[in-house]
Amino acid sequence: MCLTTQKIVELRKTKFIFVTGGVTSSLGKGITASSLGKLLQARGYRVAIQKLDPYININSGMLNPYEHGECYVTDDGHEADLDLGHYERFLNVHTSKSSNVTTGRIYQSVINKERRGDFLGKTVQVVPHITNEIKRCIKQLSAGAEYDFIITEIGGTVGDIESLPYIESVRQMLWEMPDDCLCIHLTYVPYLAASHELKTKPTQHSVKELLQLGVQPNVLILRTEHPLTKDLKRKVALFCNVNAESVIEAIDVPSIYEEPIKMQEEGLDYVILKKFGMPNEPEADLAQWKNFVDKRRNATKSIKIGLVGKYVELPDAYKSIYEALIHASVYHDRILELSLFQSEQISEANVMKKLEGLDGILVAPGFGQRGVEGKIIAAKFARLNNIPFFGIGLGMQCSVIEFANDVLGYLDANSTEMNDNPEHKIFDLMLDQKQNIHTEGTMRLGAYDCKLEKGTVAYAAYGKDLVSERHRHRYEFNNAYKTKFEEAGMVFSGINPESGLVEIIELPNLRWFVGTQFHPEFNSAVLNPHPLFMGFMSAAVKYQGEKETGNSNI
Ligand code: GLN
């Protein structure tokens, strides 16, 4: 259901929607922004989402996954906040470097301009120079791409010192373009169990905080664990200068993917369009989305997948892998039963006890020596027991090193990431990387083409010759060993057509044994699940069935 061309031409002027957060962090601004984006997109509008992060780091590349969760990578090689993953999974669009801006980048750009003399001797200040740069970053997303809506999520919580320049930029844009901008403020309504009461005071204070900074929010979204009464909404509306229909309840839902449906029921997109004076018909068509959510709700049978990684205590560290597995399991009518295994705790002695009974094993990406041994042991266990196996990044590298040890009989085979000078350097830096080892430039980042070999498992999954997938790694398979591996039964089913670098390996004699140097998880969306995750899940479901019927002999 699309808007008529006539209407789209009329509406071409981009509207800017800011999403701020109050009361506490971790309220799910990213999911709110993504849900609104989905609803507007499902009405036929072109939507872009962006996150402004108030920290000083230039990007997420150096951030510890324990603190910030996974580092998401865009096609153009930007190491970004994991919220960009939500945007892509909800909207099925690709984000870019412009979709995630940090304070570090804002200051870097302003300081570079100052050094070039662009400010003609003027004193460089937070207002207007930093705020102008922030506004430029917000508006530049609309340049050329002709979006109807740009949704900008402001990281952090209102009242934080570091987000002040962002809120000031929002204030200026609301003032300069009153018809084209609005602000959604997401807050929390706590429930006091002792008195059985929902409390609105934190919301009122949070809105006051925004008002002190000159921003009157247009819509309030209230996160809550209990339904909000009409009276409560009216009270919040009165104290916060908004009309009651602009107070939206965001009650906890069993899955983030239910949020767009909930927001549609609450009339979020309706209120936004009304405020912009835009047509409200036809309603957002969420049929396909609802189909996914129904499938998820209706699944009764589990599928047991084991994820072996270094950061398993923090599920966000593997956020995109987790979501890609969810997508694939839902389309196979299965409930994902994910067991997380700390790779450091896997040994030859306990691997059987730990990984036995799984329907599929995924060995995660990673950097550095810690936990590598356990990843190698897990890959070997999957290979010897013919359990569907998916190795990603370092997970793939471990499966290849394991093959070198156990099948090719190389006693000292390794990646030079783990050992400077093993006898067999199976993964190594490329020559051009060795020449500038201590710079950011050694990392292969972003989307690269991959040519698939016909007749392979990978080709069967994708169903085409050429794909593009995202990378974030330094070490490459050493092609000097290719023939040796091929002679022993390994197939190199995906190759970078320009450089000849290995992208995908597989062992065709097993149920499903695939490793990718790239990160397919970044390309899995709710309405577009990733082919390799789908292939892995199909194999796991088939293996599960074989075990149930007693036909699972290796
Ligand atoms: N540490 C490995 C490399 O840099 C793998 C990285 C990853 O898992 N993406 O090559």
XYZ file of C-alpha atoms and ligand atoms in Angstrom:
564
model
C 0.000 0.000 0.000
C 1.930 3.020 -1.222
C 1.106 6.689 -1.250
C 0.283 8.040 -4.684
C 3.194 9.695 -6.503
C 1.272 12.962 -6.294
C 1.205 12.785 -2.506
C 4.866 11.809 -2.271
C 5.855 14.830 -4.377
C 3.792 17.072 -2.103
C 5.468 15.596 0.975
C 9.012 15.577 -0.276
C 10.190 18.031 2.365
C 11.978 15.887 4.937
C 10.512 15.781 8.428
C 12.834 15.351 11.398
C 11.792 13.343 14.437
C 14.021 13.367 17.516
C 13.863 10.619 20.109
C 15.200 11.528 23.544
C 15.168 9.476 26.727
C 14.577 10.363 30.358
C 14.471 8.895 33.889
C 16.851 6.028 33.200
C 19.013 4.556 30.480
C 18.273 1.271 28.668
C 14.611 2.113 28.034
C 14.866 0.941 24.451
C 15.031 4.182 22.477
C 16.520 2.194 19.606
C 13.551 -0.165 19.493
C 11.120 2.768 19.764
C 12.850 4.596 16.909
C 12.931 1.396 14.836
C 9.249 0.647 15.528
C 8.183 4.132 14.494
C 10.402 3.852 11.422
C 8.753 0.550 10.552
C 5.250 2.015 10.894
C 6.061 4.993 8.673
C 7.843 2.783 6.162
C 4.836 0.437 6.078
C 2.737 3.451 5.047
C 4.953 3.910 2.012
C 7.249 6.623 3.357
C 11.012 6.612 2.948
C 12.607 6.596 6.363
C 16.175 6.884 7.641
C 17.209 6.384 11.252
C 20.291 7.778 12.898
C 21.910 7.571 16.309
C 23.892 10.369 17.922
C 26.148 9.000 20.656
C 27.378 11.449 23.296
C 30.644 9.664 24.070
C 34.051 10.957 23.002
C 35.188 7.806 21.203
C 35.357 8.307 17.438
C 33.430 5.076 16.835
C 32.624 1.773 18.549
C 35.685 -0.019 17.182
C 37.719 0.175 20.365
C 34.837 -0.179 22.835
C 34.810 -3.199 25.095
C 31.873 -5.495 24.186
C 31.276 -5.941 27.933
C 30.357 -2.265 28.168
C 28.640 -1.575 24.878
C 27.683 -4.905 23.409
C 28.662 -5.859 19.888
C 30.347 -3.543 17.463
C 28.048 -3.308 14.454
C 29.578 -2.743 11.023
C 27.970 -0.835 8.159
C 28.493 -1.523 4.451
C 30.813 1.464 4.198
C 33.000 0.078 6.991
C 31.897 2.164 9.951
C 32.199 0.507 13.363
C 28.915 1.518 14.900
C 26.602 1.276 17.867
C 24.500 -1.883 17.994
C 21.277 0.128 17.698
C 22.036 0.396 13.973
C 21.457 -3.342 13.877
C 17.917 -2.819 15.158
C 17.291 -0.170 12.511
C 18.425 -2.521 9.761
C 16.591 -5.563 11.100
C 13.327 -3.648 11.459
C 13.457 -1.595 8.271
C 15.389 -3.993 6.045
C 17.562 -1.121 4.799
C 21.310 -0.614 5.006
C 22.723 2.109 7.239
C 26.004 3.953 6.737
C 28.612 6.045 8.499
C 26.161 8.974 8.538
C 23.744 6.873 10.580
C 25.941 6.959 13.676
C 27.763 10.059 14.862
C 29.672 10.411 18.137
C 30.797 13.466 20.080
C 34.346 12.425 19.225
C 33.622 12.726 15.516
C 31.786 16.031 15.946
C 34.723 17.560 17.823
C 37.272 16.022 15.470
C 35.536 17.606 12.511
C 35.234 21.029 14.188
C 38.876 20.945 15.335
C 40.038 19.979 11.838
C 38.106 22.948 10.440
C 39.654 25.219 13.065
C 43.150 24.010 12.117
C 42.402 24.679 8.452
C 41.414 28.222 9.368
C 37.790 27.763 8.264
C 36.498 29.869 11.169
C 38.484 32.945 10.116
C 39.960 33.704 13.524
C 36.680 33.470 15.425
C 36.566 31.897 18.896
C 35.349 28.332 18.406
C 32.589 27.471 20.883
C 30.075 24.765 21.752
C 27.327 27.110 20.566
C 27.297 27.689 17.617
C 30.196 25.632 16.243
C 29.587 22.255 17.865
C 25.803 22.592 17.600
C 26.110 23.611 13.926
C 28.197 20.518 13.264
C 25.589 18.346 15.039
C 22.813 19.910 12.946
C 24.876 19.402 9.796
C 25.221 15.685 10.643
C 21.463 15.387 11.177
C 20.556 17.217 7.982
C 23.215 15.610 5.803
C 21.345 12.335 6.015
C 18.543 13.926 4.010
C 20.887 15.229 1.298
C 20.403 13.371 -1.951
C 18.580 10.382 -0.550
C 15.240 12.198 -0.355
C 13.839 10.723 2.793
C 10.371 11.671 3.989
C 11.414 11.152 7.598
C 14.688 11.193 9.457
C 14.411 9.753 12.933
C 17.331 10.805 15.123
C 17.887 8.966 18.366
C 19.836 10.976 20.924
C 21.919 8.576 23.023
C 22.107 8.924 26.794
C 19.565 10.345 29.195
C 18.277 13.921 29.352
C 20.150 15.708 32.129
C 23.507 14.100 31.349
C 26.254 16.693 30.949
C 27.525 15.091 27.771
C 24.217 15.176 25.910
C 23.654 18.925 26.453
C 24.979 20.041 23.020
C 22.686 17.511 21.347
C 19.581 18.695 23.193
C 20.567 22.282 22.359
C 20.807 21.307 18.670
C 17.357 19.710 18.886
C 16.038 22.918 20.481
C 17.491 24.996 17.650
C 16.025 22.768 14.941
C 12.591 22.765 16.603
C 12.795 26.555 16.709
C 14.118 27.007 13.174
C 11.814 24.505 11.458
C 8.704 24.243 13.661
C 6.590 22.616 10.954
C 9.166 19.991 10.052
C 10.516 18.803 13.402
C 9.142 17.156 16.482
C 10.463 15.531 19.609
C 9.421 12.239 21.158
C 10.509 11.747 24.752
C 10.710 8.227 26.139
C 10.415 7.855 29.906
C 9.706 5.250 32.543
C 6.724 4.911 34.885
C 7.806 2.819 37.870
C 5.376 0.576 39.735
C 5.490 0.578 43.525
C 4.483 -2.917 44.537
C 3.864 -1.975 48.189
C 1.196 0.590 47.313
C 0.133 -0.996 43.976
C 0.737 2.303 42.238
C 2.287 3.548 39.029
C 4.237 6.736 39.647
C 4.406 9.559 37.111
C 6.651 11.931 39.048
C 9.921 10.797 37.379
C 8.301 11.475 33.993
C 7.160 14.928 35.074
C 10.659 15.747 36.331
C 12.266 14.451 33.198
C 10.020 16.626 31.021
C 10.818 19.608 33.273
C 14.484 18.903 32.667
C 13.866 19.049 28.925
C 11.806 22.227 29.304
C 14.671 23.872 31.179
C 16.782 23.178 28.139
C 14.132 24.804 25.965
C 12.606 21.660 24.458
C 8.895 20.939 24.745
C 8.416 17.281 23.765
C 5.488 16.738 21.387
C 4.892 13.075 22.172
C 5.621 11.120 25.350
C 6.165 7.386 25.298
C 5.903 5.818 28.739
C 7.656 2.525 29.369
C 5.740 0.527 31.954
C 5.308 -2.971 33.307
C 1.592 -2.413 34.007
C -1.172 -0.912 31.824
C -1.647 2.844 32.184
C -5.138 4.082 32.958
C -6.784 6.893 30.971
C -6.596 9.048 34.094
C -2.884 8.521 34.436
C -2.338 9.464 30.798
C -4.486 12.584 31.292
C -2.486 13.532 34.362
C 0.828 13.181 32.522
C -0.607 15.146 29.576
C -1.702 17.991 31.849
C 1.588 18.262 33.726
C 3.723 17.948 30.613
C 1.817 20.240 28.184
C 0.831 17.603 25.634
C -2.603 16.349 24.634
C -3.723 12.997 26.048
C -3.535 11.149 22.713
C 0.158 12.080 22.577
C 0.844 10.086 25.738
C 1.655 6.622 24.453
C 1.895 3.500 26.580
C 4.862 1.217 25.894
C 4.121 -1.808 28.012
C 6.682 -4.615 28.172
C 6.154 -7.102 25.338
C 7.478 -10.667 25.078
C 9.629 -9.829 22.053
C 11.057 -6.613 20.619
C 9.407 -7.579 17.339
C 5.953 -7.046 18.896
C 6.764 -3.406 19.538
C 5.721 -1.982 16.128
C 2.347 -3.727 16.470
C 1.924 -2.370 19.981
C 2.896 1.132 18.842
C 0.381 0.921 15.992
C -2.357 -0.069 18.452
C -1.382 2.900 20.605
C -1.599 5.196 17.562
C 2.003 6.433 17.581
C 2.256 6.848 13.790
C -1.242 8.362 13.705
C -0.266 11.039 16.254
C 3.002 11.839 14.469
C 1.356 12.251 11.059
C -1.426 14.335 12.578
C 1.099 16.674 14.174
C 2.843 17.139 10.837
C -0.520 17.704 9.149
C 0.099 14.732 6.884
C -2.528 12.298 5.538
C -3.358 9.449 7.874
C -4.801 7.039 5.320
C -4.165 4.272 4.485
C -3.022 2.599 7.686
C 0.400 0.975 7.907
C 0.291 -2.464 6.337
C 1.996 -4.764 8.842
C 0.651 -8.049 7.396
C 4.060 -9.643 6.737
C 5.432 -8.382 10.026
C 2.442 -9.797 11.909
C 2.936 -13.091 10.128
C 6.475 -13.252 11.564
C 5.280 -12.332 15.060
C 2.457 -14.920 14.890
C 4.848 -17.615 13.750
C 7.087 -16.769 16.695
C 4.184 -16.901 19.126
C 2.753 -20.122 17.704
C 5.926 -22.204 17.580
C 5.778 -25.050 20.077
C 8.896 -27.040 19.326
C 12.394 -25.987 20.402
C 15.654 -26.163 18.540
C 18.840 -26.400 20.590
C 21.687 -24.259 19.326
C 24.973 -23.826 21.175
C 26.874 -20.547 20.842
C 30.532 -20.850 21.777
C 32.205 -17.505 22.466
C 34.339 -15.400 24.716
C 31.737 -12.869 25.883
C 28.791 -15.137 26.599
C 27.991 -13.551 29.998
C 26.743 -10.532 28.082
C 24.201 -11.552 25.423
C 24.451 -8.131 23.697
C 28.025 -8.966 22.735
C 26.591 -11.274 20.061
C 23.379 -9.339 19.470
C 23.210 -9.688 15.688
C 24.045 -13.398 15.778
C 21.317 -13.929 18.332
C 18.750 -12.013 16.278
C 19.775 -13.754 13.035
C 19.260 -17.109 14.792
C 15.853 -15.921 16.013
C 14.841 -14.927 12.463
C 15.882 -18.295 11.054
C 14.273 -20.288 13.880
C 10.938 -18.457 13.515
C 10.826 -19.230 9.780
C 11.420 -22.886 10.700
C 8.592 -22.810 13.290
C 10.998 -23.418 16.124
C 11.578 -21.756 19.483
C 15.249 -20.915 19.711
C 16.775 -22.573 22.749
C 20.181 -20.962 22.783
C 22.832 -22.295 25.148
C 25.839 -20.061 25.644
C 29.230 -21.649 26.253
C 32.214 -19.764 27.559
C 34.975 -20.980 25.226
C 37.640 -20.738 27.941
C 35.768 -23.394 29.880
C 35.650 -25.958 27.078
C 38.339 -28.638 27.171
C 38.940 -31.988 25.461
C 37.848 -33.605 28.736
C 34.473 -31.869 29.079
C 33.452 -31.032 25.508
C 31.255 -34.113 25.158
C 29.406 -33.356 28.367
C 28.925 -29.709 27.473
C 27.985 -29.843 23.781
C 26.234 -33.189 23.540
C 22.575 -33.059 22.514
C 22.762 -29.793 20.566
C 21.089 -29.590 17.151
C 23.630 -27.069 15.898
C 26.859 -25.413 17.047
C 27.879 -21.863 16.201
C 31.395 -20.724 17.029
C 31.491 -16.972 17.405
C 33.801 -14.293 16.027
C 36.415 -12.687 18.223
C 39.867 -11.248 18.679
C 42.900 -12.410 20.633
C 44.137 -15.626 22.168
C 41.760 -15.947 25.117
C 39.319 -18.821 24.638
C 40.665 -19.881 21.232
C 41.535 -23.383 22.420
C 37.909 -24.020 23.443
C 36.672 -22.772 20.063
C 39.020 -25.180 18.289
C 37.815 -28.054 20.467
C 34.148 -27.148 19.796
C 34.761 -27.070 16.023
C 36.476 -30.464 16.202
C 33.592 -31.878 18.229
C 31.091 -30.659 15.601
C 33.175 -32.101 12.744
C 33.805 -35.500 14.321
C 30.189 -35.900 15.440
C 28.721 -34.469 12.235
C 26.675 -31.826 14.053
C 25.565 -28.834 11.910
C 28.303 -26.246 12.362
C 28.535 -22.560 11.603
C 31.826 -20.730 12.215
C 31.902 -16.954 11.887
C 35.098 -14.884 11.681
C 37.439 -16.300 14.309
C 34.991 -19.226 14.601
C 35.681 -20.103 10.970
C 39.425 -19.608 11.460
C 39.376 -22.008 14.431
C 37.621 -24.684 12.380
C 40.287 -24.371 9.663
C 43.169 -24.489 12.167
C 41.556 -27.537 13.761
C 41.344 -29.190 10.323
C 45.029 -28.401 9.734
C 45.949 -30.047 13.038
C 43.730 -33.057 12.948
C 43.248 -33.884 9.261
C 46.389 -32.510 7.624
C 48.471 -33.517 10.646
C 50.222 -30.138 10.981
C 51.481 -30.067 14.554
C 52.193 -26.335 14.627
C 49.458 -24.646 12.593
C 48.009 -21.337 13.712
C 46.981 -17.806 12.895
C 49.750 -15.248 13.360
C 47.270 -13.379 15.548
C 47.828 -16.080 18.186
C 51.444 -17.005 17.528
C 53.966 -14.796 15.705
C 55.800 -17.575 14.011
C 54.140 -20.983 13.830
C 55.486 -23.517 11.389
C 52.260 -23.306 9.343
C 50.850 -19.787 9.134
C 47.336 -20.766 8.093
C 45.967 -17.261 8.737
C 48.244 -14.305 8.295
C 48.310 -10.589 7.583
C 48.543 -9.592 3.934
C 51.724 -7.845 2.839
C 50.150 -4.374 2.644
C 48.786 -4.805 6.177
C 52.205 -5.771 7.531
C 53.566 -2.469 6.297
C 51.284 -0.382 8.547
C 50.675 -2.726 11.420
C 49.877 -0.233 14.189
C 47.247 1.792 12.399
C 43.521 1.397 12.083
C 44.143 0.681 8.403
C 45.035 -2.978 9.009
C 41.431 -3.969 9.635
C 39.332 -5.145 6.675
C 36.054 -3.373 7.320
C 32.731 -3.147 5.535
C 31.120 -4.884 2.569
C 33.120 -6.830 0.013
C 31.941 -8.977 -2.868
C 32.102 -12.725 -2.592
C 31.840 -15.032 -5.587
C 30.184 -18.362 -4.890
C 31.154 -21.684 -6.376
C 28.239 -23.493 -8.035
C 27.213 -26.814 -6.510
C 28.295 -25.889 -2.985
C 26.320 -25.582 0.262
C 26.858 -21.817 0.210
C 25.571 -21.533 -3.347
C 22.517 -23.605 -2.463
C 21.789 -21.263 0.444
C 22.146 -17.988 -1.452
C 20.942 -19.230 -4.850
C 23.180 -16.791 -6.757
C 26.747 -16.222 -7.974
C 27.727 -12.991 -6.331
C 26.927 -11.694 -2.848
C 28.195 -8.846 -0.711
C 28.902 -9.308 2.989
C 30.443 -7.245 5.773
C 33.842 -7.753 7.300
C 35.681 -6.833 10.465
C 38.948 -8.686 10.752
C 42.675 -8.550 10.049
C 43.895 -12.057 9.306
C 43.271 -13.910 6.033
C 43.463 -17.529 4.987
C 46.910 -18.175 3.527
C 46.253 -19.270 -0.057
C 49.587 -21.115 -0.195
C 47.787 -23.895 1.717
C 44.652 -23.977 -0.412
C 45.512 -27.064 -2.477
C 46.495 -29.077 0.594
C 43.148 -28.350 2.220
C 41.237 -29.070 -0.978
C 42.969 -32.409 -1.367
C 41.841 -33.287 2.163
C 38.192 -32.462 1.390
C 37.722 -28.811 2.333
C 35.893 -26.702 -0.247
C 36.500 -22.973 -0.622
C 33.056 -22.051 -1.782
C 33.244 -18.263 -1.554
C 36.147 -16.169 -2.813
C 36.639 -12.418 -3.080
C 36.693 -11.915 -6.895
C 39.213 -9.053 -6.754
C 41.751 -10.241 -4.211
C 41.250 -14.011 -4.352
C 40.907 -14.061 -0.547
C 38.926 -16.906 0.993
C 35.496 -15.893 2.241
C 33.675 -19.202 2.838
C 34.874 -22.700 3.645
C 32.796 -25.858 3.884
C 33.099 -29.584 4.409
C 30.631 -31.078 1.921
C 30.704 -34.585 3.328
C 29.139 -33.479 6.573
C 25.544 -32.507 7.363
C 26.225 -28.753 7.238
C 29.667 -27.451 8.047
C 30.233 -23.879 6.901
C 32.584 -21.124 8.009
C 32.609 -17.515 6.839
C 35.353 -14.954 7.200
C 32.684 -12.247 6.946
C 29.782 -11.505 9.288
C 26.505 -12.695 7.750
C 24.640 -11.813 10.963
C 24.728 -8.111 10.026
C 22.607 -8.840 6.963
C 19.694 -10.674 8.561
C 16.411 -8.768 8.803
C 12.996 -9.797 10.114
C 11.478 -9.830 6.636
C 14.697 -10.936 4.982
C 16.368 -13.668 7.065
C 19.951 -14.439 6.103
C 20.339 -17.386 3.672
C 23.255 -18.952 5.578
C 21.444 -18.754 8.912
C 18.412 -20.260 7.167
C 20.612 -23.036 5.748
C 22.181 -23.692 9.151
C 18.760 -23.796 10.810
C 17.323 -26.149 8.136
C 20.232 -28.499 8.760
C 19.713 -28.298 12.541
C 15.980 -29.038 12.153
C 16.736 -31.971 9.849
C 19.354 -33.324 12.254
C 16.908 -32.965 15.140
C 14.362 -35.008 13.156
C 16.956 -37.671 12.352
C 17.852 -37.983 16.021
C 14.180 -38.347 16.927
C 13.639 -41.107 14.402
C 16.905 -42.815 15.306
C 18.481 -42.095 11.892
C 21.220 -39.784 12.990
C 24.235 -42.050 12.721
C 27.292 -40.143 11.622
N 40.569 -11.997 15.049
C 40.348 -12.475 13.722
C 40.944 -11.544 12.681
O 41.200 -10.404 12.973
C 38.864 -12.703 13.436
C 38.019 -11.505 13.636
C 36.551 -11.832 13.523
O 36.093 -12.775 14.167
N 35.833 -11.107 12.726
O 41.166 -11.938 11.568
